[in-house]
PDB file of C-alpha atoms in Angstrom:
ATOM      1  CA  MET H   1      -0.375  -0.333   0.221  1.00 48.00           C
ATOM      2  CA  SER H   2       1.413   3.483  -1.005  1.00 54.00           C
ATOM      3  CA  THR H   3       1.825   6.175   1.599  1.00 56.00           C
ATOM      4  CA  PRO H   4      -0.790   9.234   0.733  1.00 64.00           C
ATOM      5  CA  LYS H   5       0.515  11.897  -1.141  1.00 88.00           C
ATOM      6  CA  THR H   6       1.018  15.141   1.221  1.00 91.00           C
ATOM      7  CA  TYR H   7       1.975  18.631   0.160  1.00 92.00           C
ATOM      8  CA  THR H   8       2.346  22.146   1.546  1.00 95.00           C
ATOM      9  CA  ASP H   9       0.565  25.343   0.449  1.00 95.00           C
ATOM     10  CA  HIS H  10      -0.552  28.692   1.610  1.00 96.00           C
ATOM     11  CA  ALA H  11      -4.193  29.136   1.998  1.00 96.00           C
ATOM     12  CA  LEU H  12      -7.020  31.657   2.621  1.00 97.00           C
ATOM     13  CA  ILE H  13     -10.291  30.326   4.945  1.00 97.00           C
ATOM     14  CA  LEU H  14     -13.137  31.374   2.853  1.00 96.00           C
ATOM     15  CA  ARG H  15     -15.851  29.190   5.034  1.00 96.00           C
ATOM     16  CA  THR H  16     -16.369  26.176   6.842  1.00 95.00           C
ATOM     17  CA  GLN H  17     -18.818  23.639   7.472  1.00 95.00           C
ATOM     18  CA  ASN H  18     -19.377  21.477   9.940  1.00 94.00           C
ATOM     19  CA  LEU H  19     -18.839  17.564   9.478  1.00 93.00           C
ATOM     20  CA  GLY H  20     -19.794  14.895  11.844  1.00 90.00           C
ATOM     21  CA  GLU H  21     -19.711  15.308  15.543  1.00 92.00           C
ATOM     22  CA  ALA H  22     -16.012  16.473  15.889  1.00 91.00           C
ATOM     23  CA  ASP H  23     -14.670  17.313  12.038  1.00 92.00           C
ATOM     24  CA  ARG H  24     -15.079  20.260   9.919  1.00 94.00           C
ATOM     25  CA  ILE H  25     -14.752  20.784   6.166  1.00 96.00           C
ATOM     26  CA  ILE H  26     -12.666  23.753   4.945  1.00 96.00           C
ATOM     27  CA  ILE H  27     -13.165  25.519   1.968  1.00 97.00           C
ATOM     28  CA  MET H  28      -9.862  27.434   0.952  1.00 96.00           C
ATOM     29  CA  LEU H  29      -8.136  29.639  -1.549  1.00 96.00           C
ATOM     30  CA  THR H  30      -4.514  28.098  -1.919  1.00 95.00           C
ATOM     31  CA  ARG H  31      -1.503  29.832  -3.637  1.00 94.00           C
ATOM     32  CA  ASN H  32      -0.761  26.887  -5.803  1.00 92.00           C
ATOM     33  CA  ASN H  33      -3.909  24.745  -5.971  1.00 91.00           C
ATOM     34  CA  GLY H  34      -7.067  26.840  -6.181  1.00 92.00           C
ATOM     35  CA  ILE H  35      -9.896  26.100  -4.594  1.00 94.00           C
ATOM     36  CA  THR H  36      -9.671  23.254  -2.253  1.00 94.00           C
ATOM     37  CA  HIS H  37     -11.622  21.025   0.309  1.00 95.00           C
ATOM     38  CA  ALA H  38     -10.427  19.528   3.200  1.00 95.00           C
ATOM     39  CA  VAL H  39     -11.259  17.871   6.436  1.00 94.00           C
ATOM     40  CA  ALA H  40      -9.871  19.157   9.446  1.00 93.00           C
ATOM     41  CA  LYS H  41     -10.425  15.947  11.810  1.00 92.00           C
ATOM     42  CA  SER H  42     -11.600  16.646  15.553  1.00 90.00           C
ATOM     43  CA  ILE H  43     -11.216  20.637  15.174  1.00 91.00           C
ATOM     44  CA  ARG H  44     -14.579  20.838  17.306  1.00 90.00           C
ATOM     45  CA  LYS H  45     -12.713  19.124  20.111  1.00 88.00           C
ATOM     46  CA  PRO H  46     -11.745  21.385  22.918  1.00 85.00           C
ATOM     47  CA  ASN H  47      -7.915  20.020  23.037  1.00 86.00           C
ATOM     48  CA  SER H  48      -7.662  20.618  18.960  1.00 85.00           C
ATOM     49  CA  LYS H  49      -4.542  20.705  17.572  1.00 82.00           C
ATOM     50  CA  PHE H  50      -5.596  23.360  14.904  1.00 84.00           C
ATOM     51  CA  GLY H  51      -7.861  25.508  17.457  1.00 79.00           C
ATOM     52  CA  ALA H  52      -8.957  28.821  15.732  1.00 83.00           C
ATOM     53  CA  ARG H  53      -6.538  28.469  13.019  1.00 89.00           C
ATOM     54  CA  LEU H  54      -8.696  27.163  10.532  1.00 92.00           C
ATOM     55  CA  GLU H  55     -11.335  30.214  10.968  1.00 92.00           C
ATOM     56  CA  PRO H  56     -12.904  32.130   8.077  1.00 94.00           C
ATOM     57  CA  TYR H  57     -10.487  34.828   7.023  1.00 94.00           C
ATOM     58  CA  MET H  58      -7.393  33.384   8.511  1.00 95.00           C
ATOM     59  CA  HIS H  59      -4.158  33.119   6.258  1.00 96.00           C
ATOM     60  CA  VAL H  60      -2.453  29.879   6.952  1.00 96.00           C
ATOM     61  CA  ALA H  61       0.394  27.737   5.787  1.00 96.00           C
ATOM     62  CA  LEU H  62      -0.749  23.931   5.710  1.00 95.00           C
ATOM     63  CA  SER H  63       0.014  20.377   4.632  1.00 95.00           C
ATOM     64  CA  LEU H  64      -2.351  18.420   3.498  1.00 95.00           C
ATOM     65  CA  THR H  65      -2.784  14.551   2.179  1.00 94.00           C
ATOM     66  CA  GLN H  66      -4.785  13.247  -0.926  1.00 88.00           C
ATOM     67  CA  GLY H  67      -7.949  11.973   0.716  1.00 77.00           C
ATOM     68  CA  ARG H  68     -10.969  10.335  -1.148  1.00 75.00           C
ATOM     69  CA  GLY H  69     -11.849  11.831  -4.227  1.00 81.00           C
ATOM     70  CA  THR H  70     -11.395  15.734  -4.166  1.00 83.00           C
ATOM     71  CA  LEU H  71     -11.500  15.848  -0.142  1.00 91.00           C
ATOM     72  CA  ARG H  72      -8.149  16.700   1.212  1.00 94.00           C
ATOM     73  CA  THR H  73      -7.412  16.039   5.124  1.00 94.00           C
ATOM     74  CA  ILE H  74      -5.314  18.367   6.795  1.00 95.00           C
ATOM     75  CA  THR H  75      -2.303  17.034   8.969  1.00 94.00           C
ATOM     76  CA  GLN H  76      -0.522  20.480  10.406  1.00 94.00           C
ATOM     77  CA  THR H  77      -1.041  24.246  10.346  1.00 95.00           C
ATOM     78  CA  THR H  78       0.548  27.461  11.017  1.00 94.00           C
ATOM     79  CA  THR H  79      -0.685  30.919  11.118  1.00 94.00           C
ATOM     80  CA  LEU H  80       0.457  33.482   8.887  1.00 95.00           C
ATOM     81  CA  HIS H  81      -1.612  36.659   9.221  1.00 93.00           C
ATOM     82  CA  ALA H  82      -4.546  36.346  11.514  1.00 92.00           C
ATOM     83  CA  TYR H  83      -7.428  38.634   9.876  1.00 93.00           C
ATOM     84  CA  THR H  84     -10.234  36.980  11.869  1.00 90.00           C
ATOM     85  CA  ALA H  85     -10.489  39.094  15.046  1.00 90.00           C
ATOM     86  CA  PRO H  86     -10.361  42.327  13.490  1.00 91.00           C
ATOM     87  CA  ILE H  87     -12.855  41.613  10.921  1.00 93.00           C
ATOM     88  CA  MET H  88     -15.511  40.109  12.844  1.00 91.00           C
ATOM     89  CA  GLY H  89     -15.011  42.897  15.492  1.00 90.00           C
ATOM     90  CA  ASP H  90     -16.620  45.232  12.936  1.00 91.00           C
ATOM     91  CA  TYR H  91     -20.092  44.330  11.291  1.00 93.00           C
ATOM     92  CA  THR H  92     -18.837  46.511   7.884  1.00 93.00           C
ATOM     93  CA  ALA H  93     -15.844  44.366   7.309  1.00 93.00           C
ATOM     94  CA  TYR H  94     -17.464  41.426   8.160  1.00 94.00           C
ATOM     95  CA  THR H  95     -19.860  41.990   5.849  1.00 95.00           C
ATOM     96  CA  THR H  96     -16.951  43.064   3.181  1.00 95.00           C
ATOM     97  CA  ALA H  97     -15.345  39.954   3.686  1.00 96.00           C
ATOM     98  CA  ALA H  98     -18.066  37.904   3.321  1.00 96.00           C
ATOM     99  CA  VAL H  99     -18.825  39.190   0.127  1.00 96.00           C
ATOM    100  CA  ILE H 100     -15.207  38.890  -0.800  1.00 96.00           C
ATOM    101  CA  ALA H 101     -15.108  35.269   0.459  1.00 96.00           C
ATOM    102  CA  GLU H 102     -18.193  34.434  -1.940  1.00 96.00           C
ATOM    103  CA  THR H 103     -16.990  36.091  -4.904  1.00 95.00           C
ATOM    104  CA  CYS H 104     -13.641  34.401  -4.710  1.00 94.00           C
ATOM    105  CA  GLU H 105     -15.085  31.123  -4.273  1.00 94.00           C
ATOM    106  CA  THR H 106     -17.694  31.571  -7.093  1.00 94.00           C
ATOM    107  CA  LEU H 107     -15.148  32.997  -9.701  1.00 92.00           C
ATOM    108  CA  THR H 108     -12.350  30.618  -8.760  1.00 92.00           C
ATOM    109  CA  THR H 109     -14.309  27.110  -8.405  1.00 88.00           C
ATOM    110  CA  ASN H 110     -13.804  25.975 -12.090  1.00 88.00           C
ATOM    111  CA  THR H 111     -10.381  28.298 -12.788  1.00 88.00           C
ATOM    112  CA  PRO H 112      -7.465  25.831 -13.523  1.00 90.00           C
ATOM    113  CA  PRO H 113      -5.377  25.902 -10.470  1.00 87.00           C
ATOM    114  CA  GLU H 114      -2.271  27.294 -12.527  1.00 89.00           C
ATOM    115  CA  GLU H 115      -4.370  30.414 -12.951  1.00 90.00           C
ATOM    116  CA  THR H 116      -5.496  31.186  -9.547  1.00 89.00           C
ATOM    117  CA  PRO H 117      -2.345  32.886  -8.023  1.00 91.00           C
ATOM    118  CA  PRO H 118      -4.014  36.614  -8.963  1.00 92.00           C
ATOM    119  CA  HIS H 119      -7.084  35.300  -7.266  1.00 93.00           C
ATOM    120  CA  TYR H 120      -4.994  34.983  -3.873  1.00 94.00           C
ATOM    121  CA  THR H 121      -3.277  37.283  -4.703  1.00 94.00           C
ATOM    122  CA  LEU H 122      -5.925  39.807  -4.695  1.00 95.00           C
ATOM    123  CA  THR H 123      -8.325  37.890  -2.147  1.00 95.00           C
ATOM    124  CA  HIS H 124      -5.292  38.336   0.302  1.00 96.00           C
ATOM    125  CA  GLY H 125      -4.417  41.713  -0.530  1.00 95.00           C
ATOM    126  CA  ALA H 126      -8.684  42.698  -0.270  1.00 95.00           C
ATOM    127  CA  LEU H 127      -8.650  40.693   3.517  1.00 95.00           C
ATOM    128  CA  ALA H 128      -5.393  42.434   4.717  1.00 95.00           C
ATOM    129  CA  THR H 129      -6.683  45.793   3.879  1.00 94.00           C
ATOM    130  CA  LEU H 130     -10.130  45.298   5.473  1.00 93.00           C
ATOM    131  CA  ALA H 131      -7.995  43.794   8.513  1.00 92.00           C
ATOM    132  CA  HIS H 132      -5.523  46.560   8.722  1.00 89.00           C
ATOM    133  CA  LYS H 133      -8.026  49.333   8.289  1.00 83.00           C
ATOM    134  CA  ASN H 134     -10.131  47.714  11.067  1.00 69.00           C
ATOM    135  CA  THR H 135      -6.854  48.018  13.271  1.00 65.00           C
ATOM    136  CA  THR H 136      -5.485  51.073  12.819  1.00 60.00           C
ATOM    137  CA  ARG H 137      -9.283  52.711  13.292  1.00 53.00           C
ATOM    138  CA  THR H 138      -9.898  51.084  17.053  1.00 50.00           C
ATOM    139  CA  THR H 139      -6.128  51.865  17.829  1.00 48.00           C
ATOM    140  CA  SER H 140      -6.685  55.450  16.681  1.00 46.00           C
ATOM    141  CA  SER H 141     -10.389  55.671  18.501  1.00 47.00           C
ATOM    142  CA  HIS H 142      -8.683  54.576  21.529  1.00 47.00           C
ATOM    143  CA  ALA H 143      -5.448  56.940  21.240  1.00 45.00           C
ATOM    144  CA  THR H 144      -7.731  60.004  20.621  1.00 46.00           C
ATOM    145  CA  SER H 145     -10.585  59.319  23.234  1.00 46.00           C
ATOM    146  CA  PRO H 146     -10.410  61.443  26.007  1.00 45.00           C
ATOM    147  CA  LYS H 147      -9.025  60.712  29.698  1.00 45.00           C
ATOM    148  CA  PRO H 148     -11.212  60.427  32.345  1.00 44.00           C
ATOM    149  CA  CYS H 149     -11.066  63.023  35.002  1.00 45.00           C
ATOM    150  CA  ASN H 150     -10.266  62.097  38.273  1.00 43.00           C
TER     151      ASN H 150
END
């Protein structure tokens, strides 16, 4: 029996879908392989090794193995940029990110993998800009807020 093919790639998490009691399907745009569906096993358990690293709008480096059909299995992940918190903290940024993710998935689903790097770059730039604008706005509002009088 041959060992499953393992490969690494960078990915932007677009959305997730629960699978069974503890697993989750992660739908992501990868830099080199386009739209990819992969299973994160036991991610919903409290002691999960993936934890919050595979939430929507995260930028991660991951290792995947080929599963059945087109579904892969995530074996390892590292956070590159955590865009989730700044985006989820602002409703306008969240709705904008949701539209970006849905549009990206729709436009890239039938695109050959060799043609997806521009989609990846544009989507990454858009999510980074949303997260950065929200972080800057939050930091600026805290910096200029009046101090309480004693």
